[in-house]
Short mmCIF file of C-alpha atoms in Angstrom, two decimals:
data_model
loop_
_atom_site.label_atom_id
_atom_site.label_comp_id
_atom_site.label_asym_id
_atom_site.label_seq_id
_atom_site.Cartn_x
_atom_site.Cartn_y
_atom_site.Cartn_z
CA UNK A 1 0.00 0.00 0.00
CA UNK A 2 1.34 3.45 -0.92
CA UNK A 3 1.94 6.06 1.74
CA UNK A 4 0.17 9.44 1.69
CA UNK A 5 3.33 11.18 0.50
CA UNK A 6 3.89 8.64 -2.31
CA UNK A 7 0.33 9.19 -3.53
CA UNK A 8 0.73 12.98 -3.29
CA UNK A 9 4.00 12.96 -5.25
CA UNK A 10 2.42 11.01 -8.13
CA UNK A 11 -0.31 13.60 -8.70
CA UNK A 12 0.04 16.34 -11.29
CA UNK A 13 -1.77 19.35 -9.83
CA UNK A 14 -4.26 21.20 -12.03
CA UNK A 15 -4.04 24.96 -12.24
CA UNK A 16 -6.51 26.68 -9.92
CA UNK A 17 -8.05 28.64 -12.82
CA UNK A 18 -9.04 25.33 -14.44
CA UNK A 19 -10.52 24.00 -11.19
CA UNK A 20 -12.40 27.27 -10.60
CA UNK A 21 -13.74 27.24 -14.17
CA UNK A 22 -15.14 23.74 -13.64
CA UNK A 23 -16.98 25.06 -10.58
CA UNK A 24 -18.40 28.09 -12.44
CA UNK A 25 -16.10 30.60 -10.72
CA UNK A 26 -14.83 33.24 -13.11
CA UNK A 27 -11.16 34.29 -13.16
CA UNK A 28 -11.96 37.87 -12.13
CA UNK A 29 -13.29 36.48 -8.83
CA UNK A 30 -9.94 34.83 -8.01
CA UNK A 31 -6.93 36.24 -6.20
CA UNK A 32 -4.22 33.78 -7.30
CA UNK A 33 -1.36 32.69 -5.04
CA UNK A 34 0.77 30.88 -7.58
CA UNK A 35 -0.65 28.33 -10.05
CA UNK A 36 -2.44 26.06 -7.60
CA UNK A 37 -4.09 28.22 -4.94
CA UNK A 38 -6.36 31.25 -4.89
CA UNK A 39 -8.77 33.14 -2.69
CA UNK A 40 -12.31 33.49 -4.04
CA UNK A 41 -13.67 37.04 -3.84
CA UNK A 42 -17.33 36.34 -4.30
CA UNK A 43 -20.08 35.03 -2.08
CA UNK A 44 -21.90 31.78 -2.94
CA UNK A 45 -25.12 33.75 -3.51
CA UNK A 46 -23.54 35.51 -6.49
CA UNK A 47 -22.55 32.31 -8.26
CA UNK A 48 -24.72 31.13 -11.12
CA UNK A 49 -27.15 28.33 -10.30
CA UNK A 50 -26.93 29.16 -6.59
CA UNK A 51 -30.65 28.46 -6.19
CA UNK A 52 -29.94 24.81 -7.10
CA UNK A 53 -26.98 24.55 -4.74
CA UNK A 54 -26.84 22.53 -1.56
CA UNK A 55 -24.57 22.96 1.45
CA UNK A 56 -23.27 20.04 3.51
CA UNK A 57 -21.48 20.81 6.77
CA UNK A 58 -19.11 18.30 8.33
CA UNK A 59 -18.78 19.90 11.74
CA UNK A 60 -17.67 17.28 14.24
CA UNK A 61 -16.39 13.73 14.17
CA UNK A 62 -14.20 11.57 16.35
CA UNK A 63 -11.28 10.52 14.15
CA UNK A 64 -10.54 6.84 13.71
CA UNK A 65 -7.25 5.33 14.86
CA UNK A 66 -6.17 5.51 11.22
CA UNK A 67 -6.63 9.29 11.32
CA UNK A 68 -9.82 9.51 9.27
CA UNK A 69 -11.62 12.63 10.49
CA UNK A 70 -13.48 15.68 9.19
CA UNK A 71 -11.01 16.58 6.45
CA UNK A 72 -10.80 13.07 4.98
CA UNK A 73 -14.59 12.61 5.17
CA UNK A 74 -15.21 16.01 3.54
CA UNK A 75 -12.75 15.35 0.71
CA UNK A 76 -14.06 11.81 0.15
CA UNK A 77 -17.65 13.09 0.08
CA UNK A 78 -16.80 15.70 -2.56
CA UNK A 79 -14.87 13.13 -4.61
CA UNK A 80 -17.83 10.76 -4.46
CA UNK A 81 -20.32 13.44 -5.49
CA UNK A 82 -18.09 14.51 -8.40
CA UNK A 83 -17.70 10.87 -9.42
CA UNK A 84 -21.48 10.51 -9.83
CA UNK A 85 -21.68 13.69 -11.91
CA UNK A 86 -22.51 16.29 -9.25
CA UNK A 87 -20.45 19.47 -8.98
CA UNK A 88 -18.96 19.50 -5.50
CA UNK A 89 -16.42 21.80 -3.89
CA UNK A 90 -14.81 21.51 -0.47
CA UNK A 91 -14.11 24.57 1.67
CA UNK A 92 -11.75 23.64 4.49
CA UNK A 93 -10.61 25.84 7.32
CA UNK A 94 -6.94 26.36 7.94
CA UNK A 95 -5.46 23.67 10.17
CA UNK A 96 -4.47 24.31 13.75
CA UNK A 97 -0.82 24.32 14.74
CA UNK A 98 -1.04 20.69 15.90
CA UNK A 99 0.30 19.27 12.61
CA UNK A 100 3.32 21.61 12.73
CA UNK A 101 4.22 20.26 16.17
CA UNK A 102 3.53 16.63 15.19
CA UNK A 103 0.70 16.45 17.74
CA UNK A 104 -2.11 15.45 15.36
CA UNK A 105 -2.86 14.55 11.77
CA UNK A 106 -1.72 16.57 8.81
CA UNK A 107 -5.09 18.30 8.36
CA UNK A 108 -4.91 17.54 4.65
CA UNK A 109 -6.73 14.19 4.49
CA UNK A 110 -5.00 10.97 3.57
CA UNK A 111 -4.65 8.24 0.97
CA UNK A 112 -6.49 9.16 -2.21
CA UNK A 113 -8.56 11.80 -0.32
CA UNK A 114 -5.92 14.50 0.17
CA UNK A 115 -5.75 18.24 -0.34
CA UNK A 116 -2.53 19.15 -2.12
CA UNK A 117 0.05 20.63 -1.79
CA UNK A 118 -0.16 19.63 1.89
CA UNK A 119 3.03 21.45 2.89
CA UNK A 120 1.46 24.77 1.88
CA UNK A 121 -1.81 23.95 3.60
CA UNK A 122 -0.06 23.21 6.88
CA UNK A 123 1.89 26.47 6.56
CA UNK A 124 -1.31 28.50 6.19
CA UNK A 125 -1.96 28.54 2.45
CA UNK A 126 -0.96 31.96 1.19
CA UNK A 127 0.79 33.80 4.01
CA UNK A 128 4.53 33.52 4.47
CA UNK A 129 4.53 35.71 7.57
CA UNK A 130 2.38 33.28 9.53
CA UNK A 131 4.66 30.42 8.45
CA UNK A 132 7.66 32.32 9.83
CA UNK A 133 5.81 32.92 13.10
CA UNK A 134 4.90 29.24 13.33
CA UNK A 135 8.50 28.16 12.69
CA UNK A 136 9.76 30.63 15.30
CA UNK A 137 7.25 29.39 17.89
CA UNK A 138 8.14 25.77 17.16
CA UNK A 139 11.86 26.46 17.64
CA UNK A 140 11.12 28.39 20.84
CA UNK A 141 9.09 25.45 22.17
CA UNK A 142 12.02 23.03 21.84
#
């Protein structure tokens, strides 16, 4: 069985503009952070077909011993919905500092239900300053 990192390294990431286009989000509503990440500047109500949209919240779950928790369930649910022809997008919150200190899971899912690139997710997506603060705090805690 392949490890999470082996699976992640085999994947060729799509550009965020392509992913956003598939979801009906126009480029002018994106603030890109490189090729693979962006902030979305619009509210869901402004998106076309919003009256047909549904919202599923995964708010609390006790993770399994294998580490399957909210993130993995949310990603797997979206993958399953997309697989049966439904348009599904996952909005995940930024992870806590637990993964940086090795105290909990990576907050990026696992196996074939991962959010990539996980190293950027665990260093707070688009902000270098927060990553520097996190690294400083981790060194100070040693």
